[in-house]
PDB file of C-alpha atoms in Angstrom:
ATOM      1  CA  GLY A  25      -0.127   4.896 -16.470  1.00 81.00           C
ATOM      2  CA  GLU A  26       1.749   2.068 -14.833  1.00 88.00           C
ATOM      3  CA  ASN A  27       0.158  -1.374 -14.468  1.00 93.00           C
ATOM      4  CA  VAL A  28       1.525  -4.058 -12.134  1.00 96.00           C
ATOM      5  CA  GLU A  29       0.531  -7.713 -12.303  1.00 97.00           C
ATOM      6  CA  GLN A  30       1.328 -10.097  -9.449  1.00 98.00           C
ATOM      7  CA  HIS A  31       1.339 -13.908  -9.278  1.00 97.00           C
ATOM      8  CA  PRO A  32       0.350 -16.132  -7.658  1.00 97.00           C
ATOM      9  CA  SER A  33      -2.615 -14.831  -5.717  1.00 97.00           C
ATOM     10  CA  THR A  34      -2.183 -17.543  -3.087  1.00 97.00           C
ATOM     11  CA  LEU A  35       0.873 -19.582  -2.182  1.00 98.00           C
ATOM     12  CA  SER A  36       1.185 -22.359   0.348  1.00 98.00           C
ATOM     13  CA  VAL A  37       4.594 -23.734   1.365  1.00 97.00           C
ATOM     14  CA  GLN A  38       5.953 -26.001   4.041  1.00 97.00           C
ATOM     15  CA  GLU A  39       7.996 -24.443   6.800  1.00 97.00           C
ATOM     16  CA  GLY A  40      11.630 -24.299   5.729  1.00 97.00           C
ATOM     17  CA  ASP A  41      10.851 -24.232   2.011  1.00 97.00           C
ATOM     18  CA  SER A  42      11.409 -21.238  -0.245  1.00 98.00           C
ATOM     19  CA  ALA A  43       8.672 -18.988  -1.592  1.00 98.00           C
ATOM     20  CA  VAL A  44       8.785 -16.909  -4.765  1.00 98.00           C
ATOM     21  CA  ILE A  45       6.331 -14.191  -5.767  1.00 98.00           C
ATOM     22  CA  LYS A  46       6.541 -12.595  -9.195  1.00 98.00           C
ATOM     23  CA  CYS A  47       5.462  -9.226 -10.554  1.00 98.00           C
ATOM     24  CA  THR A  48       5.530  -7.627 -13.963  1.00 98.00           C
ATOM     25  CA  TYR A  49       5.211  -3.944 -14.754  1.00 97.00           C
ATOM     26  CA  SER A  50       4.210  -2.168 -17.924  1.00 96.00           C
ATOM     27  CA  ASP A  51       6.141   1.110 -18.010  1.00 93.00           C
ATOM     28  CA  SER A  52       9.862   0.703 -18.701  1.00 93.00           C
ATOM     29  CA  ALA A  53      10.486   4.106 -17.090  1.00 92.00           C
ATOM     30  CA  SER A  54       9.573   2.787 -13.624  1.00 93.00           C
ATOM     31  CA  ASN A  55      12.632   2.961 -11.399  1.00 92.00           C
ATOM     32  CA  TYR A  56      11.619   1.950  -7.882  1.00 94.00           C
ATOM     33  CA  PHE A  57      10.160  -1.395  -6.798  1.00 96.00           C
ATOM     34  CA  PRO A  58       9.202  -1.972  -3.157  1.00 96.00           C
ATOM     35  CA  TRP A  59       7.662  -4.999  -1.500  1.00 98.00           C
ATOM     36  CA  TYR A  60       5.214  -4.627   1.362  1.00 98.00           C
ATOM     37  CA  LYS A  61       4.055  -7.239   3.860  1.00 98.00           C
ATOM     38  CA  GLN A  62       0.613  -7.008   5.430  1.00 97.00           C
ATOM     39  CA  GLU A  63      -0.070  -9.082   8.496  1.00 97.00           C
ATOM     40  CA  LEU A  64      -3.602  -9.794   9.625  1.00 94.00           C
ATOM     41  CA  GLY A  65      -5.259  -6.696  11.074  1.00 91.00           C
ATOM     42  CA  LYS A  66      -2.365  -4.402  10.216  1.00 94.00           C
ATOM     43  CA  GLY A  67      -1.389  -2.017   7.486  1.00 95.00           C
ATOM     44  CA  PRO A  68       1.268  -2.945   4.915  1.00 97.00           C
ATOM     45  CA  GLN A  69       4.892  -2.528   5.950  1.00 96.00           C
ATOM     46  CA  LEU A  70       7.910  -2.166   3.688  1.00 96.00           C
ATOM     47  CA  ILE A  71      10.178  -5.211   3.838  1.00 97.00           C
ATOM     48  CA  ILE A  72      12.581  -4.636   0.968  1.00 97.00           C
ATOM     49  CA  ASP A  73      12.933  -2.447  -2.106  1.00 95.00           C
ATOM     50  CA  ILE A  74      15.118  -2.219  -5.185  1.00 94.00           C
ATOM     51  CA  ARG A  75      15.957   0.494  -7.660  1.00 91.00           C
ATOM     52  CA  SER A  76      16.326   0.101 -11.390  1.00 87.00           C
ATOM     53  CA  ASN A  77      20.108   0.448 -11.333  1.00 87.00           C
ATOM     54  CA  VAL A  78      20.451  -2.735  -9.255  1.00 85.00           C
ATOM     55  CA  GLY A  79      19.716  -6.308 -10.303  1.00 90.00           C
ATOM     56  CA  GLU A  80      19.439  -7.968  -6.912  1.00 94.00           C
ATOM     57  CA  LYS A  81      19.209  -7.042  -3.255  1.00 94.00           C
ATOM     58  CA  LYS A  82      19.272  -9.266  -0.171  1.00 96.00           C
ATOM     59  CA  ASP A  83      18.307  -8.791   3.440  1.00 94.00           C
ATOM     60  CA  GLN A  84      18.754 -11.916   5.523  1.00 96.00           C
ATOM     61  CA  ARG A  85      16.151 -14.437   4.313  1.00 97.00           C
ATOM     62  CA  ILE A  86      14.524 -12.190   1.757  1.00 98.00           C
ATOM     63  CA  ALA A  87      15.802 -11.080  -1.621  1.00 97.00           C
ATOM     64  CA  VAL A  88      14.441  -9.217  -4.583  1.00 98.00           C
ATOM     65  CA  THR A  89      15.582  -9.584  -8.179  1.00 97.00           C
ATOM     66  CA  LEU A  90      14.872  -7.220 -11.046  1.00 96.00           C
ATOM     67  CA  ASN A  91      14.963  -7.943 -14.766  1.00 95.00           C
ATOM     68  CA  LYS A  92      14.552  -4.589 -16.516  1.00 94.00           C
ATOM     69  CA  THR A  93      14.592  -6.098 -19.994  1.00 94.00           C
ATOM     70  CA  ALA A  94      11.665  -8.365 -19.222  1.00 95.00           C
ATOM     71  CA  LYS A  95      10.079  -5.797 -16.903  1.00 96.00           C
ATOM     72  CA  HIS A  96       9.625  -8.167 -14.040  1.00 95.00           C
ATOM     73  CA  PHE A  97      10.803  -8.444 -10.457  1.00 97.00           C
ATOM     74  CA  SER A  98      10.496 -11.161  -7.866  1.00 98.00           C
ATOM     75  CA  LEU A  99      10.510 -11.620  -4.106  1.00 98.00           C
ATOM     76  CA  HIS A 100      12.336 -14.639  -2.751  1.00 98.00           C
ATOM     77  CA  ILE A 101      11.902 -15.835   0.828  1.00 98.00           C
ATOM     78  CA  THR A 102      14.164 -18.656   1.960  1.00 97.00           C
ATOM     79  CA  GLU A 103      13.760 -20.924   5.004  1.00 97.00           C
ATOM     80  CA  THR A 104      10.188 -19.822   5.459  1.00 98.00           C
ATOM     81  CA  GLN A 105       8.753 -19.603   8.960  1.00 97.00           C
ATOM     82  CA  PRO A 106       5.155 -19.415  10.210  1.00 96.00           C
ATOM     83  CA  GLU A 107       5.579 -15.693  10.888  1.00 96.00           C
ATOM     84  CA  ASP A 108       6.162 -15.161   7.169  1.00 98.00           C
ATOM     85  CA  SER A 109       2.459 -15.947   6.643  1.00 98.00           C
ATOM     86  CA  ALA A 110       0.914 -12.698   5.403  1.00 98.00           C
ATOM     87  CA  VAL A 111      -0.227 -10.884   2.273  1.00 98.00           C
ATOM     88  CA  TYR A 112       2.626  -9.545   0.156  1.00 98.00           C
ATOM     89  CA  PHE A 113       2.272  -6.658  -2.282  1.00 98.00           C
ATOM     90  CA  CYS A 114       4.695  -5.579  -4.945  1.00 98.00           C
ATOM     91  CA  ALA A 115       4.640  -2.041  -6.297  1.00 97.00           C
ATOM     92  CA  ALA A 116       6.295   0.106  -8.933  1.00 95.00           C
ATOM     93  CA  SER A 117       6.945   3.808  -9.111  1.00 92.00           C
ATOM     94  CA  LEU A 118       7.689   6.124 -12.004  1.00 88.00           C
ATOM     95  CA  PRO A 119      10.173   8.939 -11.473  1.00 83.00           C
ATOM     96  CA  GLY A 120       8.614  12.304 -10.699  1.00 74.00           C
ATOM     97  CA  GLY A 121       4.844  12.704 -10.443  1.00 60.00           C
ATOM     98  CA  GLY A 122       5.065  12.492  -6.699  1.00 67.00           C
ATOM     99  CA  ASN A 123       6.609   9.002  -6.889  1.00 71.00           C
ATOM    100  CA  LYS A 124       3.181   7.439  -6.627  1.00 87.00           C
ATOM    101  CA  LEU A 125       3.174   3.713  -6.082  1.00 92.00           C
ATOM    102  CA  THR A 126       1.147   1.370  -8.273  1.00 94.00           C
ATOM    103  CA  PHE A 127       0.507  -1.830  -6.344  1.00 96.00           C
ATOM    104  CA  GLY A 128       0.038  -5.391  -7.491  1.00 96.00           C
ATOM    105  CA  THR A 129      -3.020  -7.369  -6.453  1.00 96.00           C
ATOM    106  CA  GLY A 130      -1.318  -9.166  -3.573  1.00 97.00           C
ATOM    107  CA  THR A 131      -0.222 -12.703  -2.714  1.00 98.00           C
ATOM    108  CA  GLN A 132      -1.542 -14.547   0.333  1.00 97.00           C
ATOM    109  CA  LEU A 133       1.387 -16.621   1.595  1.00 98.00           C
ATOM    110  CA  LYS A 134       0.683 -19.429   4.027  1.00 98.00           C
ATOM    111  CA  VAL A 135       3.551 -21.252   5.683  1.00 97.00           C
ATOM    112  CA  GLU A 136       2.399 -24.586   7.002  1.00 95.00           C
ATOM    113  CA  LEU A 137       4.016 -26.438   9.864  1.00 89.00           C
TER     114      LEU A 137
ATOM    115  CA  ASP B  30       8.803   4.804  15.492  1.00 71.00           C
ATOM    116  CA  VAL B  31       6.528   6.251  12.848  1.00 70.00           C
ATOM    117  CA  LYS B  32       2.940   6.106  13.875  1.00 90.00           C
ATOM    118  CA  VAL B  33      -0.026   6.478  11.553  1.00 96.00           C
ATOM    119  CA  THR B  34      -3.371   6.214  13.252  1.00 96.00           C
ATOM    120  CA  GLN B  35      -6.838   5.987  11.772  1.00 96.00           C
ATOM    121  CA  SER B  36      -9.877   7.120  13.681  1.00 89.00           C
ATOM    122  CA  SER B  37     -11.860   3.905  13.458  1.00 92.00           C
ATOM    123  CA  ARG B  38     -11.035   0.256  12.833  1.00 94.00           C
ATOM    124  CA  TYR B  39     -14.594  -0.612  11.857  1.00 96.00           C
ATOM    125  CA  LEU B  40     -17.400   1.602  10.633  1.00 97.00           C
ATOM    126  CA  VAL B  41     -20.965   0.845   9.546  1.00 97.00           C
ATOM    127  CA  LYS B  42     -22.879   3.507   7.644  1.00 97.00           C
ATOM    128  CA  ARG B  43     -26.107   3.804   5.679  1.00 97.00           C
ATOM    129  CA  THR B  44     -26.375   4.572   1.979  1.00 98.00           C
ATOM    130  CA  GLY B  45     -26.446   8.326   1.424  1.00 97.00           C
ATOM    131  CA  GLU B  46     -24.689   9.235   4.680  1.00 97.00           C
ATOM    132  CA  LYS B  47     -21.703  11.562   4.699  1.00 97.00           C
ATOM    133  CA  VAL B  48     -18.701   9.689   6.047  1.00 97.00           C
ATOM    134  CA  PHE B  49     -15.448  11.067   7.426  1.00 97.00           C
ATOM    135  CA  LEU B  50     -12.350   8.919   7.765  1.00 98.00           C
ATOM    136  CA  GLU B  51      -9.530  10.527   9.699  1.00 97.00           C
ATOM    137  CA  CYS B  52      -5.824   9.825   9.556  1.00 97.00           C
ATOM    138  CA  VAL B  53      -3.126  11.283  11.784  1.00 97.00           C
ATOM    139  CA  GLN B  54       0.651  10.845  11.549  1.00 96.00           C
ATOM    140  CA  ASP B  55       3.181  11.899  14.160  1.00 94.00           C
ATOM    141  CA  MET B  56       6.372  12.113  12.072  1.00 92.00           C
ATOM    142  CA  ASP B  57       5.950  15.517  10.426  1.00 93.00           C
ATOM    143  CA  HIS B  58       5.616  13.850   7.015  1.00 94.00           C
ATOM    144  CA  GLU B  59       4.766  16.128   4.115  1.00 94.00           C
ATOM    145  CA  ASN B  60       3.043  13.543   1.932  1.00 94.00           C
ATOM    146  CA  MET B  61      -0.102  11.635   2.847  1.00 96.00           C
ATOM    147  CA  PHE B  62      -2.177   9.121   0.915  1.00 97.00           C
ATOM    148  CA  TRP B  63      -5.544   7.397   0.948  1.00 98.00           C
ATOM    149  CA  TYR B  64      -5.934   3.946  -0.599  1.00 98.00           C
ATOM    150  CA  ARG B  65      -8.727   1.450  -0.725  1.00 97.00           C
ATOM    151  CA  GLN B  66      -7.986  -2.249  -0.552  1.00 97.00           C
ATOM    152  CA  ASP B  67     -10.301  -4.793  -2.153  1.00 96.00           C
ATOM    153  CA  PRO B  68      -9.760  -8.542  -2.606  1.00 92.00           C
ATOM    154  CA  GLY B  69      -8.188  -9.294  -5.946  1.00 91.00           C
ATOM    155  CA  LEU B  70      -7.606  -5.610  -6.699  1.00 93.00           C
ATOM    156  CA  GLY B  71      -4.764  -4.766  -4.341  1.00 93.00           C
ATOM    157  CA  LEU B  72      -4.314  -1.209  -3.125  1.00 96.00           C
ATOM    158  CA  ARG B  73      -5.682   1.562  -5.281  1.00 96.00           C
ATOM    159  CA  LEU B  74      -4.835   5.215  -4.738  1.00 95.00           C
ATOM    160  CA  ILE B  75      -7.817   7.486  -4.109  1.00 97.00           C
ATOM    161  CA  TYR B  76      -6.170  10.832  -3.279  1.00 97.00           C
ATOM    162  CA  PHE B  77      -2.858  12.091  -2.043  1.00 95.00           C
ATOM    163  CA  SER B  78      -1.513  15.308  -0.592  1.00 95.00           C
ATOM    164  CA  TYR B  79       1.976  16.752  -0.977  1.00 92.00           C
ATOM    165  CA  ASP B  80       1.537  19.185   1.866  1.00 92.00           C
ATOM    166  CA  VAL B  81      -0.994  21.208   3.833  1.00 94.00           C
ATOM    167  CA  LYS B  82      -3.953  22.351   1.747  1.00 92.00           C
ATOM    168  CA  MET B  83      -2.595  20.503  -1.312  1.00 92.00           C
ATOM    169  CA  LYS B  84      -4.356  17.548  -2.880  1.00 94.00           C
ATOM    170  CA  GLU B  85      -4.075  15.477  -6.013  1.00 94.00           C
ATOM    171  CA  LYS B  86      -6.441  12.912  -7.478  1.00 95.00           C
ATOM    172  CA  GLY B  87      -5.269   9.357  -7.536  1.00 93.00           C
ATOM    173  CA  ASP B  88      -6.538   6.565  -9.738  1.00 92.00           C
ATOM    174  CA  ILE B  89     -10.059   6.244  -8.317  1.00 96.00           C
ATOM    175  CA  PRO B  90     -11.161   9.638  -6.893  1.00 97.00           C
ATOM    176  CA  GLU B  91     -14.808   9.446  -7.958  1.00 96.00           C
ATOM    177  CA  GLY B  92     -17.198   9.668  -5.014  1.00 96.00           C
ATOM    178  CA  TYR B  93     -14.488  10.881  -2.623  1.00 98.00           C
ATOM    179  CA  SER B  94     -12.983  14.153  -1.495  1.00 97.00           C
ATOM    180  CA  VAL B  95     -10.184  14.979   0.948  1.00 97.00           C
ATOM    181  CA  SER B  96      -9.118  17.674   3.336  1.00 97.00           C
ATOM    182  CA  ARG B  97      -5.658  18.560   4.661  1.00 97.00           C
ATOM    183  CA  GLU B  98      -5.892  21.572   6.943  1.00 96.00           C
ATOM    184  CA  LYS B  99      -3.028  20.529   9.212  1.00 96.00           C
ATOM    185  CA  LYS B 100       0.178  18.765   8.315  1.00 96.00           C
ATOM    186  CA  GLU B 101      -0.449  15.785  10.566  1.00 96.00           C
ATOM    187  CA  ARG B 102      -4.061  15.125   9.544  1.00 97.00           C
ATOM    188  CA  PHE B 103      -5.553  13.921   6.260  1.00 97.00           C
ATOM    189  CA  SER B 104      -9.267  13.299   6.021  1.00 97.00           C
ATOM    190  CA  LEU B 105     -11.142  11.235   3.455  1.00 98.00           C
ATOM    191  CA  ILE B 106     -14.758  12.212   2.868  1.00 98.00           C
ATOM    192  CA  LEU B 107     -17.476  10.167   1.254  1.00 97.00           C
ATOM    193  CA  GLU B 108     -20.045  12.805   0.387  1.00 94.00           C
ATOM    194  CA  SER B 109     -22.888  10.314  -0.076  1.00 97.00           C
ATOM    195  CA  ALA B 110     -21.861   6.788   0.801  1.00 97.00           C
ATOM    196  CA  SER B 111     -22.845   3.999  -1.568  1.00 97.00           C
ATOM    197  CA  THR B 112     -22.678   0.231  -1.172  1.00 97.00           C
ATOM    198  CA  ASN B 113     -19.834  -0.006  -3.698  1.00 97.00           C
ATOM    199  CA  GLN B 114     -17.706   2.016  -1.304  1.00 98.00           C
ATOM    200  CA  THR B 115     -17.724  -0.848   1.180  1.00 98.00           C
ATOM    201  CA  SER B 116     -14.022  -1.562   1.507  1.00 98.00           C
ATOM    202  CA  MET B 117     -10.874  -1.399   3.612  1.00 97.00           C
ATOM    203  CA  TYR B 118      -9.422   2.110   3.626  1.00 98.00           C
ATOM    204  CA  LEU B 119      -5.727   2.596   4.292  1.00 98.00           C
ATOM    205  CA  CYS B 120      -3.936   5.834   5.040  1.00 97.00           C
ATOM    206  CA  ALA B 121      -0.186   6.268   4.522  1.00 97.00           C
ATOM    207  CA  SER B 122       2.396   8.981   4.960  1.00 95.00           C
ATOM    208  CA  ARG B 123       5.999   9.606   3.985  1.00 93.00           C
ATOM    209  CA  THR B 124       8.707  12.224   3.985  1.00 91.00           C
ATOM    210  CA  GLN B 125       8.914  14.253   0.781  1.00 87.00           C
ATOM    211  CA  GLY B 126      11.617  12.725  -1.442  1.00 83.00           C
ATOM    212  CA  ILE B 127      11.772   9.409   0.418  1.00 85.00           C
ATOM    213  CA  GLU B 128       9.768   6.637  -1.209  1.00 87.00           C
ATOM    214  CA  THR B 129       8.961   4.546   1.865  1.00 90.00           C
ATOM    215  CA  GLN B 130       5.326   4.869   2.868  1.00 93.00           C
ATOM    216  CA  TYR B 131       4.117   4.140   6.379  1.00 95.00           C
ATOM    217  CA  PHE B 132       0.621   2.766   6.651  1.00 97.00           C
ATOM    218  CA  GLY B 133      -2.044   2.976   9.299  1.00 96.00           C
ATOM    219  CA  PRO B 134      -3.946  -0.148  10.416  1.00 96.00           C
ATOM    220  CA  GLY B 135      -6.898   0.549   8.128  1.00 97.00           C
ATOM    221  CA  THR B 136     -10.603   1.272   8.527  1.00 97.00           C
ATOM    222  CA  ARG B 137     -13.011  -1.387   7.403  1.00 97.00           C
ATOM    223  CA  LEU B 138     -16.119   0.427   6.150  1.00 98.00           C
ATOM    224  CA  LEU B 139     -19.421  -1.299   5.545  1.00 98.00           C
ATOM    225  CA  VAL B 140     -22.114   0.693   3.740  1.00 98.00           C
ATOM    226  CA  LEU B 141     -25.576  -0.790   4.074  1.00 97.00           C
TER     227      LEU B 141
END
Protein backbone atom coordinates (compact mmCIF):
# COMPACT_ATOMS: atom_id res chain seq x y z
CA GLY A 1 0.00 0.00 0.00
CA GLU A 2 0.85 3.67 -0.01
CA ASN A 3 3.35 5.10 2.49
CA VAL A 4 3.70 8.83 3.18
CA GLU A 5 6.64 10.38 4.99
CA GLN A 6 6.48 13.94 6.32
CA HIS A 7 9.22 16.32 7.49
CA PRO A 8 9.92 18.10 9.70
CA SER A 9 7.98 16.91 12.71
CA THR A 10 8.24 20.33 14.33
CA LEU A 11 8.86 23.72 12.77
CA SER A 12 9.25 27.06 14.47
CA VAL A 13 9.27 30.31 12.47
CA GLN A 14 9.08 33.99 13.21
CA GLU A 15 5.90 35.81 12.31
CA GLY A 16 6.12 37.01 8.72
CA ASP A 17 8.59 34.33 7.65
CA SER A 18 7.77 31.48 5.28
CA ALA A 19 7.24 27.87 6.32
CA VAL A 20 7.75 24.79 4.17
CA ILE A 21 6.62 21.26 4.98
CA LYS A 22 7.65 18.36 2.77
CA CYS A 23 6.13 14.96 2.09
CA THR A 24 7.16 11.99 0.00
CA TYR A 25 4.95 9.15 -1.15
CA SER A 26 5.80 5.65 -2.28
CA ASP A 27 3.21 4.67 -4.88
CA SER A 28 3.59 6.48 -8.21
CA ALA A 29 -0.08 5.75 -8.98
CA SER A 30 -1.27 8.13 -6.24
CA ASN A 31 -3.17 10.99 -7.84
CA TYR A 32 -4.61 13.17 -5.08
CA PHE A 33 -2.67 15.04 -2.39
CA PRO A 34 -4.53 17.06 0.25
CA TRP A 35 -3.19 19.04 3.18
CA TYR A 36 -5.09 19.23 6.44
CA LYS A 37 -4.66 21.67 9.32
CA GLN A 38 -5.51 20.64 12.86
CA GLU A 39 -5.90 23.36 15.44
CA LEU A 40 -5.75 22.58 19.13
CA GLY A 41 -8.85 20.72 20.30
CA LYS A 42 -10.30 20.37 16.81
CA GLY A 43 -10.39 17.83 14.05
CA PRO A 44 -8.28 18.26 10.90
CA GLN A 45 -9.64 20.56 8.21
CA LEU A 46 -8.73 20.59 4.54
CA ILE A 47 -6.78 23.71 3.58
CA ILE A 48 -5.58 22.92 0.07
CA ASP A 49 -5.24 19.96 -2.27
CA ILE A 50 -3.61 19.14 -5.58
CA ARG A 51 -4.11 16.48 -8.20
CA SER A 52 -1.41 14.67 -10.11
CA ASN A 53 -2.09 16.51 -13.37
CA VAL A 54 -1.10 19.84 -11.78
CA GLY A 55 2.34 20.96 -10.62
CA GLU A 56 1.38 23.83 -8.35
CA LYS A 57 -1.68 25.35 -6.74
CA LYS A 58 -2.04 28.56 -4.74
CA ASP A 59 -4.67 29.93 -2.41
CA GLN A 60 -3.74 33.29 -0.93
CA ARG A 61 -0.79 32.68 1.43
CA ILE A 62 -0.64 28.94 0.98
CA ALA A 63 0.62 26.93 -1.97
CA VAL A 64 1.30 23.32 -2.72
CA THR A 65 3.82 21.98 -5.22
CA LEU A 66 4.00 18.48 -6.62
CA ASN A 67 6.97 16.72 -8.20
CA LYS A 68 5.64 13.45 -9.62
CA THR A 69 9.05 12.29 -10.82
CA ALA A 70 10.54 12.55 -7.35
CA LYS A 71 7.25 11.56 -5.70
CA HIS A 72 7.20 14.45 -3.32
CA PHE A 73 4.94 17.39 -2.58
CA SER A 74 5.31 20.41 -0.35
CA LEU A 75 3.19 22.94 1.49
CA HIS A 76 4.37 26.53 1.45
CA ILE A 77 2.97 29.16 3.80
CA THR A 78 4.11 32.73 3.24
CA GLU A 79 3.85 35.70 5.63
CA THR A 80 3.09 33.41 8.52
CA GLN A 81 0.78 34.61 11.27
CA PRO A 82 0.19 33.34 14.81
CA GLU A 83 -3.09 31.75 13.70
CA ASP A 84 -1.11 29.51 11.35
CA SER A 85 0.20 27.69 14.44
CA ALA A 86 -1.26 24.18 14.24
CA VAL A 87 -0.46 20.61 13.23
CA TYR A 88 -0.36 20.06 9.48
CA PHE A 89 -0.89 16.69 7.83
CA CYS A 90 -0.20 15.74 4.26
CA ALA A 91 -1.95 12.78 2.66
CA ALA A 92 -2.00 10.80 -0.56
CA SER A 93 -4.72 8.83 -2.25
CA LEU A 94 -4.64 6.11 -4.87
CA PRO A 95 -7.34 6.07 -7.53
CA GLY A 96 -10.21 3.69 -6.83
CA GLY A 97 -10.30 1.60 -3.66
CA GLY A 98 -12.61 4.09 -2.06
CA ASN A 99 -10.03 6.88 -2.44
CA LYS A 100 -8.69 6.15 1.01
CA LEU A 101 -6.26 8.70 2.34
CA THR A 102 -2.86 7.70 3.71
CA PHE A 103 -1.66 10.43 6.05
CA GLY A 104 1.80 11.62 6.95
CA THR A 105 2.91 11.79 10.56
CA GLY A 106 2.20 15.50 10.97
CA THR A 107 4.17 18.71 11.47
CA GLN A 108 3.69 20.94 14.50
CA LEU A 109 4.12 24.49 13.22
CA LYS A 110 4.70 27.25 15.74
CA VAL A 111 4.69 30.86 14.61
CA GLU A 112 6.44 33.03 17.15
CA LEU A 113 5.79 36.72 17.63
CA ASP B 1 -21.78 23.99 7.20
CA VAL B 2 -20.90 20.32 7.48
CA LYS B 3 -21.10 19.12 11.01
CA VAL B 4 -19.55 15.92 12.33
CA THR B 5 -20.13 15.32 15.99
CA GLN B 6 -18.64 12.72 18.29
CA SER B 7 -20.43 11.57 21.40
CA SER B 8 -17.68 12.30 23.89
CA ARG B 9 -14.62 14.54 23.96
CA TYR B 10 -12.97 12.58 26.75
CA LEU B 11 -13.54 9.03 27.91
CA VAL B 12 -11.90 6.93 30.62
CA LYS B 13 -12.45 3.18 30.59
CA ARG B 14 -11.06 0.11 32.32
CA THR B 15 -9.18 -2.71 30.62
CA GLY B 16 -11.62 -5.33 29.35
CA GLU B 17 -14.61 -2.98 29.10
CA LYS B 18 -16.67 -2.77 25.93
CA VAL B 19 -16.46 0.76 24.57
CA PHE B 20 -18.72 2.49 22.07
CA LEU B 21 -17.65 5.63 20.24
CA GLU B 22 -20.41 7.33 18.30
CA CYS B 23 -20.16 9.64 15.32
CA VAL B 24 -22.99 11.54 13.65
CA GLN B 25 -22.89 13.67 10.50
CA ASP B 26 -25.65 15.96 9.27
CA MET B 27 -24.76 16.27 5.56
CA ASP B 28 -26.19 13.03 4.18
CA HIS B 29 -22.67 11.80 3.38
CA GLU B 30 -22.39 8.25 2.10
CA ASN B 31 -18.85 7.57 3.30
CA MET B 32 -17.70 7.58 6.91
CA PHE B 33 -14.35 6.82 8.49
CA TRP B 34 -12.73 6.07 11.83
CA TYR B 35 -9.10 7.00 12.44
CA ARG B 36 -6.86 6.92 15.45
CA GLN B 37 -4.28 9.63 15.97
CA ASP B 38 -1.09 8.96 17.91
CA PRO B 39 1.95 11.21 18.33
CA GLY B 40 4.55 10.50 15.69
CA LEU B 41 2.22 8.15 13.80
CA GLY B 42 -0.24 10.58 12.25
CA LEU B 43 -3.75 9.42 11.40
CA ARG B 44 -4.27 5.75 10.77
CA LEU B 45 -7.45 4.34 9.25
CA ILE B 46 -9.26 1.78 11.39
CA TYR B 47 -12.47 1.15 9.42
CA PHE B 48 -14.56 2.91 6.85
CA SER B 49 -18.06 2.57 5.46
CA TYR B 50 -19.24 3.34 1.93
CA ASP B 51 -22.88 3.35 2.91
CA VAL B 52 -25.43 1.98 5.35
CA LYS B 53 -24.61 -1.53 6.55
CA MET B 54 -21.36 -1.54 4.54
CA LYS B 55 -17.95 -1.65 6.15
CA GLU B 56 -14.37 -2.15 5.07
CA LYS B 57 -11.25 -2.75 7.13
CA GLY B 58 -8.67 -0.04 7.14
CA ASP B 59 -5.01 -0.37 8.00
CA ILE B 60 -5.34 -1.20 11.70
CA PRO B 61 -8.71 -2.96 12.30
CA GLU B 62 -7.49 -5.43 14.93
CA GLY B 63 -9.35 -5.07 18.23
CA TYR B 64 -12.10 -2.91 16.70
CA SER B 65 -15.44 -3.39 15.01
CA VAL B 66 -17.94 -0.93 13.55
CA SER B 67 -21.63 -0.53 12.97
CA ARG B 68 -23.51 1.57 10.41
CA GLU B 69 -27.24 1.02 10.79
CA LYS B 70 -28.24 4.53 9.73
CA LYS B 71 -26.65 6.75 7.13
CA GLU B 72 -25.83 9.55 9.55
CA ARG B 73 -24.30 7.40 12.30
CA PHE B 74 -21.10 5.36 12.40
CA SER B 75 -20.10 3.61 15.59
CA LEU B 76 -16.68 2.30 16.58
CA ILE B 77 -16.66 -0.56 19.07
CA LEU B 78 -13.80 -1.75 21.20
CA GLU B 79 -14.95 -5.21 22.20
CA SER B 80 -12.49 -5.52 25.09
CA ALA B 81 -10.53 -2.34 25.65
CA SER B 82 -6.79 -2.62 26.19
CA THR B 83 -4.24 -0.04 27.32
CA ASN B 84 -2.70 0.10 23.84
CA GLN B 85 -6.00 1.46 22.57
CA THR B 86 -5.48 4.65 24.55
CA SER B 87 -5.53 7.24 21.79
CA MET B 88 -7.35 10.09 20.07
CA TYR B 89 -10.14 8.77 17.84
CA LEU B 90 -11.31 10.85 14.90
CA CYS B 91 -14.41 10.32 12.81
CA ALA B 92 -14.77 11.74 9.29
CA SER B 93 -17.35 11.76 6.54
CA ARG B 94 -17.55 12.72 2.89
CA THR B 95 -19.78 12.60 -0.14
CA GLN B 96 -19.22 9.58 -2.37
CA GLY B 97 -16.90 10.59 -5.22
CA ILE B 98 -15.65 13.77 -3.55
CA GLU B 99 -12.30 13.38 -1.81
CA THR B 100 -12.67 16.05 0.88
CA GLN B 101 -13.20 14.52 4.30
CA TYR B 102 -14.83 16.42 7.14
CA PHE B 103 -13.63 15.54 10.60
CA GLY B 104 -15.25 15.59 14.00
CA PRO B 105 -13.45 17.11 17.01
CA GLY B 106 -12.17 13.75 18.24
CA THR B 107 -12.60 11.58 21.32
CA ARG B 108 -9.63 11.21 23.60
CA LEU B 109 -9.85 7.72 25.11
CA LEU B 110 -7.83 6.63 28.11
CA VAL B 111 -7.87 2.93 28.97
CA LEU B 112 -6.62 2.17 32.46
